[in-house]
Coordinates of C-alpha atoms in Angstrom, one line a residue:
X1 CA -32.4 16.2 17.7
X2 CA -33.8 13.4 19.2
X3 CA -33.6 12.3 22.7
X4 CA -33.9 9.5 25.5
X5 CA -36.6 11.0 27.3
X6 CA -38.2 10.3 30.3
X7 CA -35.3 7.5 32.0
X8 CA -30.3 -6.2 42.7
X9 CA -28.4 -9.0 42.5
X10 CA -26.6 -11.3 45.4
X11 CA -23.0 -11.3 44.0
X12 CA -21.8 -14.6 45.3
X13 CA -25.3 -16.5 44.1
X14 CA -25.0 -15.1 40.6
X15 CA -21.0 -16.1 40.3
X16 CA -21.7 -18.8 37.7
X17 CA -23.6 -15.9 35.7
X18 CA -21.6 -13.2 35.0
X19 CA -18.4 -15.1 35.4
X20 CA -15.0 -13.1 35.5
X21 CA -16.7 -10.0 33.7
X22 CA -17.9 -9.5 37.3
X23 CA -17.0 -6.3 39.2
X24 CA -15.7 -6.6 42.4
X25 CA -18.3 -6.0 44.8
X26 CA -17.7 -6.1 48.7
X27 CA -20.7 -5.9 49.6
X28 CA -24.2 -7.9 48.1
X29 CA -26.8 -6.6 45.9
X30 CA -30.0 -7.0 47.8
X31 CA -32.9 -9.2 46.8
X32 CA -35.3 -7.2 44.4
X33 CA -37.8 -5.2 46.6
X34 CA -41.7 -5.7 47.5
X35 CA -43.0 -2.4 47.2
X36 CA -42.2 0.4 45.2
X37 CA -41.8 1.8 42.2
X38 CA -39.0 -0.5 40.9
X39 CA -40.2 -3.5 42.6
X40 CA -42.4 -6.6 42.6
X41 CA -45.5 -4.9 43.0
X42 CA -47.8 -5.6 40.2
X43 CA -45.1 -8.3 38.4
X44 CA -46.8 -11.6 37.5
X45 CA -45.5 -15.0 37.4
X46 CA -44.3 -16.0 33.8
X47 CA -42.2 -18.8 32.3
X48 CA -39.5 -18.0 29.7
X49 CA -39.6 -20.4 26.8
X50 CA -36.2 -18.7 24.7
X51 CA -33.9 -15.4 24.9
X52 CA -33.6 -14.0 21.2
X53 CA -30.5 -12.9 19.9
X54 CA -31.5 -9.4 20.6
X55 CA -31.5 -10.7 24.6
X56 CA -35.6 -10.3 24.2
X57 CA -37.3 -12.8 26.2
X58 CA -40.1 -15.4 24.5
X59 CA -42.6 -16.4 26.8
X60 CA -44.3 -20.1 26.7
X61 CA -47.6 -18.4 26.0
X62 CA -46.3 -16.3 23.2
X63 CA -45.6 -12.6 23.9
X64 CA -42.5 -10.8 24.2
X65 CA -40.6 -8.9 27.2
X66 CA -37.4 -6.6 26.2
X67 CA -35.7 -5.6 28.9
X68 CA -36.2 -1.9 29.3
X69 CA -33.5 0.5 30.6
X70 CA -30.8 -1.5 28.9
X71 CA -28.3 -0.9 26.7
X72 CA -26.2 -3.8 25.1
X73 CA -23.1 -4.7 23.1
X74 CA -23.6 -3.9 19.5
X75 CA -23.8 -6.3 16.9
X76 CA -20.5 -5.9 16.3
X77 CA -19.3 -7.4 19.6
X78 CA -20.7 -10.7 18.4
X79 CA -18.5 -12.7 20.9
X80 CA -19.8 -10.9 23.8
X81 CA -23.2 -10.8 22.8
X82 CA -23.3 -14.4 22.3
X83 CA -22.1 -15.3 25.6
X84 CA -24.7 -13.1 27.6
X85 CA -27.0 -14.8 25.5
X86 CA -25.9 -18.2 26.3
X87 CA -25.7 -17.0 30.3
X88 CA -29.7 -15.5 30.2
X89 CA -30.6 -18.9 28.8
X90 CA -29.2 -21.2 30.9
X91 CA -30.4 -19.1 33.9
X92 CA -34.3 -18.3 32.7
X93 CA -34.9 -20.4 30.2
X94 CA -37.6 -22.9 31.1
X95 CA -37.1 -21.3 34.4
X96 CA -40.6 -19.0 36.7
X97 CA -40.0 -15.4 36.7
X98 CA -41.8 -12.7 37.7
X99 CA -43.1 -9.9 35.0
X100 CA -43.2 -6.8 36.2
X101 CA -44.7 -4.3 32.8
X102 CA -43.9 -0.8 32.7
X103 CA -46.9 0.3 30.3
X104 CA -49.8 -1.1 30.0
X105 CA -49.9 -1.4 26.3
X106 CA -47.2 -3.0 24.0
X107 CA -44.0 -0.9 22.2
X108 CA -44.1 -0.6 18.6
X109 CA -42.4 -4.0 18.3
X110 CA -45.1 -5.5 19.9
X111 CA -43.3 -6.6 23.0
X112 CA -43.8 -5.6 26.7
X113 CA -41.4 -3.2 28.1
X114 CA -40.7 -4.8 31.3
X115 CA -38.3 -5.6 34.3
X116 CA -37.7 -9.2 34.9
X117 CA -37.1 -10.8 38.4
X118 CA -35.5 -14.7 38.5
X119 CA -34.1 -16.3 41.9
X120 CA -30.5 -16.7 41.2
X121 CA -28.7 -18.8 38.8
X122 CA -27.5 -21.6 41.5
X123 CA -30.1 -20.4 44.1
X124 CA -33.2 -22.4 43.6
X125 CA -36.5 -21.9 42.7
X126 CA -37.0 -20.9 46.6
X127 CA -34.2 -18.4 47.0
X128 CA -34.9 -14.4 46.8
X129 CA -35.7 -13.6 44.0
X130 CA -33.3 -10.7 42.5
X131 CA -33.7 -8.2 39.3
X132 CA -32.1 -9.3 35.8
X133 CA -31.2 -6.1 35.2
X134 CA -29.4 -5.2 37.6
X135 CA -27.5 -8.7 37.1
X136 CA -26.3 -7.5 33.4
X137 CA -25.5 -4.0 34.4
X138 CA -23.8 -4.6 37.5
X139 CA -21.7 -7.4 35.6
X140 CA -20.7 -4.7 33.4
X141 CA -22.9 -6.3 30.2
X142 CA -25.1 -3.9 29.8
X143 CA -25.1 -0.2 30.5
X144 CA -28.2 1.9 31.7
X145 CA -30.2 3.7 29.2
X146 CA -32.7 6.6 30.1
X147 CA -35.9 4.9 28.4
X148 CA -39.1 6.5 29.4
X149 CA -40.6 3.7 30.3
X150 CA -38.1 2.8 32.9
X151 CA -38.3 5.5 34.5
X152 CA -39.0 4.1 37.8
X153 CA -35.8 1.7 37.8
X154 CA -33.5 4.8 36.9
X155 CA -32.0 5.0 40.3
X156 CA -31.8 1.3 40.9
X157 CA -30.4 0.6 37.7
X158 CA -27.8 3.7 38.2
X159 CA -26.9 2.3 41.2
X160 CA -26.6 -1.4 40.0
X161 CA -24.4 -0.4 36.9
X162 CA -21.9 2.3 39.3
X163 CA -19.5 -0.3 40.4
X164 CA -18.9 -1.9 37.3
X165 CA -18.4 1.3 34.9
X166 CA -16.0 2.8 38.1
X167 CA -14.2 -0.8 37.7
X168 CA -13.9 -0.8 33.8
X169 CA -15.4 -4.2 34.0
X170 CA -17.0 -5.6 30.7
X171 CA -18.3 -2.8 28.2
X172 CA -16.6 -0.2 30.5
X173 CA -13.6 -1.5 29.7
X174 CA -13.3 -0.8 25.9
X175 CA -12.2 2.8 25.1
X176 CA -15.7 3.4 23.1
X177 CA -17.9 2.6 25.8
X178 CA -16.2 4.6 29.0
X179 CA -17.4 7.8 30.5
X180 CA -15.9 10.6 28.8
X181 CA -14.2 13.5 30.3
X182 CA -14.7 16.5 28.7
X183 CA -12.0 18.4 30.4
X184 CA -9.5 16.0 28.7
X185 CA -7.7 17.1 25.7
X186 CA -8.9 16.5 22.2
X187 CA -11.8 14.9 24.1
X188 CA -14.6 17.4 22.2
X189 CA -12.9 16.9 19.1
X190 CA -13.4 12.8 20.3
X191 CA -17.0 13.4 20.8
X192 CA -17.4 15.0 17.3
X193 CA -16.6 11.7 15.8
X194 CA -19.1 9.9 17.6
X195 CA -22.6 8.7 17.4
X196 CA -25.0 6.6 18.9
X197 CA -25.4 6.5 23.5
X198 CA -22.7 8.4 25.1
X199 CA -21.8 8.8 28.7
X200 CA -20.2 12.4 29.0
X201 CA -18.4 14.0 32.2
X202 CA -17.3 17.2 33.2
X203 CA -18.0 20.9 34.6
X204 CA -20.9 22.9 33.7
X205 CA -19.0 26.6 32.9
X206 CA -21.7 28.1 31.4
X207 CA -25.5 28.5 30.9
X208 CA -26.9 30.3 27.5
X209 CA -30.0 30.2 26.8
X210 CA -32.9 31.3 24.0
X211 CA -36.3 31.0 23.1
X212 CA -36.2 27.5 22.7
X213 CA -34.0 26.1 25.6
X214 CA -31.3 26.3 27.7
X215 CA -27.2 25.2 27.0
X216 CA -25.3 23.7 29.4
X217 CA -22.0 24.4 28.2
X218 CA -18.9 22.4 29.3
X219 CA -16.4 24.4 28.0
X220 CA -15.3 27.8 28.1
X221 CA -16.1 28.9 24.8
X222 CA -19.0 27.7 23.9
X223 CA -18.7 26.7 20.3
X224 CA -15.4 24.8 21.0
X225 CA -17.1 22.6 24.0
X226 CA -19.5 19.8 24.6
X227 CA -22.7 21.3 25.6
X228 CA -26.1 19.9 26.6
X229 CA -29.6 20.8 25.3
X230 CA -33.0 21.0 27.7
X231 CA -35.6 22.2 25.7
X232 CA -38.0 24.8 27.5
X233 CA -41.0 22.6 27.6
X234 CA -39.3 19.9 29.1
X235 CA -37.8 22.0 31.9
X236 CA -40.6 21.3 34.1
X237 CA -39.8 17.6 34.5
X238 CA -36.2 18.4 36.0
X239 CA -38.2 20.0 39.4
X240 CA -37.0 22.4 41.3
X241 CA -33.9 22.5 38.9
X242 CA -32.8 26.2 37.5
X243 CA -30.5 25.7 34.7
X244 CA -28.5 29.2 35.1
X245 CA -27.7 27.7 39.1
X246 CA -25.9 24.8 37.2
X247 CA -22.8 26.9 36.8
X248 CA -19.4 25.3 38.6
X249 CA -21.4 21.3 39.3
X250 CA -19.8 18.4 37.7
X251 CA -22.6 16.7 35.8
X252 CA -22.2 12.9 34.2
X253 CA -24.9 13.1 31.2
X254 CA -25.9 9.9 28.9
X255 CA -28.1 10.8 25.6
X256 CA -27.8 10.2 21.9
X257 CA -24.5 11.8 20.2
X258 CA -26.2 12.4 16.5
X259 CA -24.8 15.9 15.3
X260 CA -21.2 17.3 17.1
X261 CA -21.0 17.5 20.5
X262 CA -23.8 17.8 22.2
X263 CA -26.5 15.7 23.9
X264 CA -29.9 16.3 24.3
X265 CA -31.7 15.1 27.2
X266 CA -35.7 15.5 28.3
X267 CA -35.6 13.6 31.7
X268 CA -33.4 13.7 35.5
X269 CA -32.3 9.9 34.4
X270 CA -30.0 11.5 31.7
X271 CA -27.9 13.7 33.9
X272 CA -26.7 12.8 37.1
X273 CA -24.6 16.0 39.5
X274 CA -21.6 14.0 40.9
X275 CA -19.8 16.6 43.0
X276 CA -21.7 16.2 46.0
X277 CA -23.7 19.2 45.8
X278 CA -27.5 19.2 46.7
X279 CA -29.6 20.0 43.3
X280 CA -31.4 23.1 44.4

């Protein structure tokens, strides 16, 4: 089974942007920051020349950014996909941003993995300048995915895309795309019928384990529950994590649904412990 693996806005300047899909925010996203790992460090001025309809930008010298970390409407959602595209355009097209790669060397598609900064949509070229990113996923357009090469931006991007999926604002508010709680019923027999990014939470009851990996199982029977896959070799990634003390913590996890319910994830940006409990 295949896996993720290793994976700020000013609301009131970037009204015109997202519009009404907007969560409710009370309080600003900050400008993007200087130094860091998510930052402005090491991003380089470029000028975007279109936005693709798969929301990749074309740069006026001819190479390619995707937005890493993101995860957009489907094809399906035609409407909705057409009017963030329409909404990147008029805000970076033919507009300075600042490139900031996450590799050094080009995906398969020949395009550069990157995180994009912009000054606001009605700011002015001399206003903060503030992460596209977290724009889309705090407006509810786009939801965070684990990528490896975003890595850096997991937490920022998390943090960015929380109000909006807690608001059911834009894709959080179609059944398909909200967290699902495994404690509900039918919700494993829900999960069996899916495919494709998933966003699962619940209690960890269980821990099994075998040569191969360990099973977080969210269920009391293990064969009737959702359960989550970490293979040995990866363990090492998750730090100072131990699987078996796992038992009792409410986990949010966000992986590829391919065969039943489970999810397996190689990376801390796939699982998140939202009971308040320090990871030991």
């Amino acid at each position: 089974m295949r896996s993720f693996g290793l994976i700020w806005v000013q609301r009131a300047a970037m009204a015109s942007f997202v519009a009404a899909a907007s969560p409710s925010r009370a309080d600003p996203l900050p400008p993007a920051a200087e130094t860091g790992e998510c930052s402005l460090e090491g991003a380089v001025p470029a000028t975007v020349a279109a936005v693709d309809e798969d929301f990749e930008l074309l740069l006026d010298d001819g190479r390619r950014a995707a937005l890493a970390g993101l995860d957009f409407p489907p094809r399906e959602m035609a409407q909705m996909r057409a009017a963030i595209r329409s909404r990147l355009s008029s805000w970076l097209v033919d507009r300075d941003i600042f490139l900031g790669a996450f590799a050094s060397t080009l995906d398969r598609w020949g395009r550069a993995p990157a995180r994009i900064y912009a000054s606001p949509a009605d700011g002015g070229d001399a206003a903060p300048l503030t992460s596209v990113a977290a724009a889309l996923l705090s407006a509810g357009e786009a939801r965070f995915r684990p990528d490896p090469t975003a890595a850096a931006c997991a937490k920022a991007y998390l943090a960015a895309e929380a109000p909006a999926r807690e608001a059911g604002v834009g894709l959080w508010s179609r059944p398909e795309f909200r967290p699902i709680d495994v404690s509900a019923a039918g919700a494993v027999e829900d999960l069996k019928r899916r495919k494709g990014m998933m966003v699962v939470v619940g209690p960890i009851r269980s821990v099994g384990e075998s040569r191969r990996a360990f099973y977080l199982n969210f269920g009391d029977k293990w064969r009737d529950s959702f359960t989550v896959v970490i293979l040995r070799r990866n363990l090492a990634v998750f730090g100072q994590i131990e699987p078996r003390s796992l038992v009792g913590r409410r986990a949010r996890v966000r992986g590829l649904i391919e065969t039943g319910a489970r999810i397996e994830i190689a990376t801390p940006a796939e699982i998140e412990f939202v009971d308040g409990v320090p990871s030991r």
